[in-house]
PDB file of C-alpha atoms in Angstrom:
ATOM      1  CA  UNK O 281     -87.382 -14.910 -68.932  1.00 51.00           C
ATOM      2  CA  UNK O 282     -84.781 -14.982 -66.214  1.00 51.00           C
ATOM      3  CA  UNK O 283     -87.124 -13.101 -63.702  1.00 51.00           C
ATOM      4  CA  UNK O 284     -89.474 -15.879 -64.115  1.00 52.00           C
ATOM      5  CA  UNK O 285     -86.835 -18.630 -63.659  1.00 53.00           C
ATOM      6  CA  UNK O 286     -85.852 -17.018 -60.199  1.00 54.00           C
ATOM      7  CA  UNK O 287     -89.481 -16.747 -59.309  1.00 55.00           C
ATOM      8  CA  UNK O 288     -90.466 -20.108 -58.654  1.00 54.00           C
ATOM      9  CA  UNK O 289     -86.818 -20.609 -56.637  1.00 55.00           C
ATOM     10  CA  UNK O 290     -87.501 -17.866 -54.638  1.00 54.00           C
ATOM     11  CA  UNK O 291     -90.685 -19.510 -53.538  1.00 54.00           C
ATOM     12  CA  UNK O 292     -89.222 -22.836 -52.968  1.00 52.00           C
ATOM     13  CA  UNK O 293     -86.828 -20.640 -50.432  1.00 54.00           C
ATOM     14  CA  UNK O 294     -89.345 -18.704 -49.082  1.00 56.00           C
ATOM     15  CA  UNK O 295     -91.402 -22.296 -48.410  1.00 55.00           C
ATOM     16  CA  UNK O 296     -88.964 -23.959 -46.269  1.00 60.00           C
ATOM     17  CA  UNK O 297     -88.950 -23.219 -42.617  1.00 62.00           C
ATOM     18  CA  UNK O 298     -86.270 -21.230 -40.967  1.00 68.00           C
ATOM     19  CA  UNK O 299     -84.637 -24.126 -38.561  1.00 71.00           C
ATOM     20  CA  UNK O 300     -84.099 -22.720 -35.107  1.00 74.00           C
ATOM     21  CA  UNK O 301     -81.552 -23.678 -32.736  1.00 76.00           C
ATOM     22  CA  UNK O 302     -81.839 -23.569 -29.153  1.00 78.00           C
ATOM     23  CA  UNK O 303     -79.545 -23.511 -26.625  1.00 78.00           C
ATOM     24  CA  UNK O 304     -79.325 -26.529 -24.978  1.00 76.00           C
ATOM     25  CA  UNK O 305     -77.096 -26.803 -20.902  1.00 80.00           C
ATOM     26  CA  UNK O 306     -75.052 -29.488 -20.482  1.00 78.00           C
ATOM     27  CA  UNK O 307     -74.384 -30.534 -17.266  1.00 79.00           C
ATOM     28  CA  UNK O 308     -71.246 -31.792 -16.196  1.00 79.00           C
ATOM     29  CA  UNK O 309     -70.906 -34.331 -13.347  1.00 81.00           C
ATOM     30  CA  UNK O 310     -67.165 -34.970 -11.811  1.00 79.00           C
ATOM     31  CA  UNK O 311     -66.581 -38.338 -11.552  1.00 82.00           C
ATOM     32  CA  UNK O 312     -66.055 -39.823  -7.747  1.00 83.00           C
ATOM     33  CA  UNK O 313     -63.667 -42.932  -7.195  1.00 85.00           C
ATOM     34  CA  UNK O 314     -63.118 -44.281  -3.515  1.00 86.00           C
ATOM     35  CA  UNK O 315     -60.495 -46.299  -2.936  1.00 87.00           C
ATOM     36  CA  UNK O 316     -60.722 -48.717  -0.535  1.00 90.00           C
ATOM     37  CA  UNK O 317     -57.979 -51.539   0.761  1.00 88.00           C
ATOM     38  CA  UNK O 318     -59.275 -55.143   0.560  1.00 87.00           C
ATOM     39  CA  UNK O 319     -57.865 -58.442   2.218  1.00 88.00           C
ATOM     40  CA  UNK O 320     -57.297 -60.912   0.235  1.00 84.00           C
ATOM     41  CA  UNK O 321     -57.675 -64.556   1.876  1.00 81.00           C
ATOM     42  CA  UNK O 322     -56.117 -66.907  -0.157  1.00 69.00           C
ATOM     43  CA  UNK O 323     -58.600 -70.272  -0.708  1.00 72.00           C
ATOM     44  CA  UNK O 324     -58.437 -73.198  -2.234  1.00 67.00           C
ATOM     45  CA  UNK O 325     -54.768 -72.289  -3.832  1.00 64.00           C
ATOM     46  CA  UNK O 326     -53.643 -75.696  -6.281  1.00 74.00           C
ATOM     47  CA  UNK O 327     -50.230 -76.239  -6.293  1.00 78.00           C
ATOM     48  CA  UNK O 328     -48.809 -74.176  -3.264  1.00 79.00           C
ATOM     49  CA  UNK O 329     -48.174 -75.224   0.032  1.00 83.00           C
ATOM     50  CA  UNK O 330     -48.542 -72.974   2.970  1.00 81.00           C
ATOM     51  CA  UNK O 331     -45.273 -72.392   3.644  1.00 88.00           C
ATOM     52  CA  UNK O 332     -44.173 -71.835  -0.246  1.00 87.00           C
ATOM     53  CA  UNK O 333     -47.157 -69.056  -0.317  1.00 85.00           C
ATOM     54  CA  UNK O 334     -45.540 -67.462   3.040  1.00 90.00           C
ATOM     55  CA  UNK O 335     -42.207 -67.710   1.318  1.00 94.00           C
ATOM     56  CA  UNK O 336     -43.728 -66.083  -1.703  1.00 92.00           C
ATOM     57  CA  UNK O 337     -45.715 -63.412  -0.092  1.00 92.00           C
ATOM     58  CA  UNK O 338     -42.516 -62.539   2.121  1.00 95.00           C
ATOM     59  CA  UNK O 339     -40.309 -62.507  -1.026  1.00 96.00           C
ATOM     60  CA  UNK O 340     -43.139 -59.374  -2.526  1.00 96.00           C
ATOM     61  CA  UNK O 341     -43.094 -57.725   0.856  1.00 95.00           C
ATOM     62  CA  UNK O 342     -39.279 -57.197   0.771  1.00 96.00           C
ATOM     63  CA  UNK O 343     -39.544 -56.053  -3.001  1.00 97.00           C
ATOM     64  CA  UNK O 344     -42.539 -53.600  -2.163  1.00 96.00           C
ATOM     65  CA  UNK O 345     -40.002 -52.555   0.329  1.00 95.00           C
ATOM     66  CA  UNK O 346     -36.831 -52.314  -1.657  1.00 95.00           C
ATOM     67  CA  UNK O 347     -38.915 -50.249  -4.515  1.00 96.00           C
ATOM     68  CA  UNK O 348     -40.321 -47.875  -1.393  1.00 95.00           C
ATOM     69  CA  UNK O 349     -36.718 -47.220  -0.842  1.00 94.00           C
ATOM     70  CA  UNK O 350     -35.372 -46.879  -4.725  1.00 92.00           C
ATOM     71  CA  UNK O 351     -38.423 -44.168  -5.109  1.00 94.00           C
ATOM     72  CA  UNK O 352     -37.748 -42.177  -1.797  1.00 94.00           C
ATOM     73  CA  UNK O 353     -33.843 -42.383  -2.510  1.00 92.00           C
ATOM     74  CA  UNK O 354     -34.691 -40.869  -6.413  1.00 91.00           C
ATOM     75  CA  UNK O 355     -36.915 -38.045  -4.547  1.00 94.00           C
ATOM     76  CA  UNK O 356     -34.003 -37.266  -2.000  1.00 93.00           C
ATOM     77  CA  UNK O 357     -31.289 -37.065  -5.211  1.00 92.00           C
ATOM     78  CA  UNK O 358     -34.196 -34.829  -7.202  1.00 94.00           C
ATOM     79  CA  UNK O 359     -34.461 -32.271  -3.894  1.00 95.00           C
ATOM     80  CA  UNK O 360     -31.184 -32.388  -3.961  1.00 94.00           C
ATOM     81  CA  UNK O 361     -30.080 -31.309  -8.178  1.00 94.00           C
ATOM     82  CA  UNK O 362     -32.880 -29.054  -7.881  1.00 95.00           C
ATOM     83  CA  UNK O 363     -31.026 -26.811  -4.547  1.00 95.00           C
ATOM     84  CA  UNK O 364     -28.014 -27.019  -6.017  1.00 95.00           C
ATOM     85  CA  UNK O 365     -29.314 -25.992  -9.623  1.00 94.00           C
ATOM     86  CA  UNK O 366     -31.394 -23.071  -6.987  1.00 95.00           C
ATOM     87  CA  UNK O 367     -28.774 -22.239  -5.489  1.00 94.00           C
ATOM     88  CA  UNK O 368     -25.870 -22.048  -8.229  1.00 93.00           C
ATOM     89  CA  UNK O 369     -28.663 -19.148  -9.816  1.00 93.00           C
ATOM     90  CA  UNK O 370     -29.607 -17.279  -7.113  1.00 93.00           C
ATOM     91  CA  UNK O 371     -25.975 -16.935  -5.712  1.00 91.00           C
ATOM     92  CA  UNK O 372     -24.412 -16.045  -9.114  1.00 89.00           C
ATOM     93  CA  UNK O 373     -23.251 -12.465  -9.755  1.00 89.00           C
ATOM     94  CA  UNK O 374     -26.777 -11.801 -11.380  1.00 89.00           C
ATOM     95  CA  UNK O 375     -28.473 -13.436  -8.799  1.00 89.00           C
ATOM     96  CA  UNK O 376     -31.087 -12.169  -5.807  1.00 92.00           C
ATOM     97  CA  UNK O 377     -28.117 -13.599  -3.208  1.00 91.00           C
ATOM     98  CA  UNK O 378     -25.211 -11.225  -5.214  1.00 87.00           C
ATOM     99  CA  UNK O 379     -25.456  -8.727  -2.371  1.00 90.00           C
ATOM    100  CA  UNK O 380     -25.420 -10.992   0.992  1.00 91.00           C
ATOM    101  CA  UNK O 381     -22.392 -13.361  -0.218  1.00 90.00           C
ATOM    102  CA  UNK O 382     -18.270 -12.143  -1.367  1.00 91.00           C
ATOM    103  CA  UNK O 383     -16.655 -12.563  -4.557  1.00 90.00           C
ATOM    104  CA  UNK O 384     -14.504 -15.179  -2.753  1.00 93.00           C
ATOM    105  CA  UNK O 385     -17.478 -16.931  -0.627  1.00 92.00           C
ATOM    106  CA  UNK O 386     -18.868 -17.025  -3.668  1.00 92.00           C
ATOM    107  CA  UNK O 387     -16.175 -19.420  -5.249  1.00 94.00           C
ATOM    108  CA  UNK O 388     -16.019 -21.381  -2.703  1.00 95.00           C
ATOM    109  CA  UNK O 389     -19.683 -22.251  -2.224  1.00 94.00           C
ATOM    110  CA  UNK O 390     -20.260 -22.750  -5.908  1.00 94.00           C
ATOM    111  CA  UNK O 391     -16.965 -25.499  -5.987  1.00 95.00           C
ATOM    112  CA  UNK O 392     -19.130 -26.795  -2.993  1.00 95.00           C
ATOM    113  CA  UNK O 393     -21.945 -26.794  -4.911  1.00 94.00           C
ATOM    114  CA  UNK O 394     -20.388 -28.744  -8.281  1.00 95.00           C
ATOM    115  CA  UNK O 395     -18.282 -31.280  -5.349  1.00 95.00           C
ATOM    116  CA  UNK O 396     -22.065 -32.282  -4.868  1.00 94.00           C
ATOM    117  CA  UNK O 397     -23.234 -32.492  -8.051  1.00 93.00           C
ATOM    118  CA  UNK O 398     -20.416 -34.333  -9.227  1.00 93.00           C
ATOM    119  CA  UNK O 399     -21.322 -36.727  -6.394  1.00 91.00           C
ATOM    120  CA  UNK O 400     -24.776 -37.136  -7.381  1.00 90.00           C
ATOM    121  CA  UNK O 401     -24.063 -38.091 -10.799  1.00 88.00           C
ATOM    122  CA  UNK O 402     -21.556 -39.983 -10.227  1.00 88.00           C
ATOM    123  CA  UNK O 403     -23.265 -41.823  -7.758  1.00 81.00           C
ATOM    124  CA  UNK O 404     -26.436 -41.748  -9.650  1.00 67.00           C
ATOM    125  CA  UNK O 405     -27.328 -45.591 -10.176  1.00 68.00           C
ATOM    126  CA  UNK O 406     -26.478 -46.422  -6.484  1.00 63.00           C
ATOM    127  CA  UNK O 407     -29.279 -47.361  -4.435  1.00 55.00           C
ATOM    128  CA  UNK O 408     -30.362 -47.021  -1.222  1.00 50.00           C
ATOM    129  CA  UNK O 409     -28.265 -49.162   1.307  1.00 49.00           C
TER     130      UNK O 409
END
């Protein structure tokens, strides 16, 4: 009795079409932006005079400027931990400059080298004047 109970679910397998898959290419297109500067005319501007939206506009010019200066100043003071960190390794006793510098040389450009990093944290906050 159990052969004939498989039987009929054999057939019910056997009835249902194999599902094929086929491979399908994808293609994938990079995405282009252009950027492109616009001028802006102000029109048509309630509640500012002329010379308030000169005032205004020159007031965001000199902040434009004073960030240009704050990120170039942070760059400079990055360059600058970033030799010093270079430098501290590569002329340590382990380092690739152990055989071009002295024991004393040595001593006296890595207190060089903390005299500047003491001076860059220290004056870490300041900005660029």
């Amino acid at each position: 009795t159990a052969d004939k109970e498989e039987a009929p679910e054999k057939k019910k397998q056997k009835a249902e079409p194999e599902k094929k898959y086929e491979w399908v290419e994808v293609k994938k297109t990079k995405k282009r932006t252009k950027k492109t500067d616009l001028k802006v005319t102000a029109t048509g501007r309630p509640g500012l005079s002329a010379e308030m939206l000169q005032k205004l506009m020159d007031a965001e010019s000199a902040m434009q400027t004073e960030m240009r200066d704050i990120i170039e100043t942070d760059e400079k003071k990055n360059d600058l931990e970033a030799y010093i960190f270079n430098m501290r390794d590569k002329c340590s006793e382990s380092g690739i400059y152990k055989d071009f510098i002295s024991a004393p040389e040595r001593e006296t450009f890595t207190s060089d080298l903390t005299k500047a990093e003491d001076w860059l944290y220290d004056t870490f906050d300041a900005t660029k004047t």
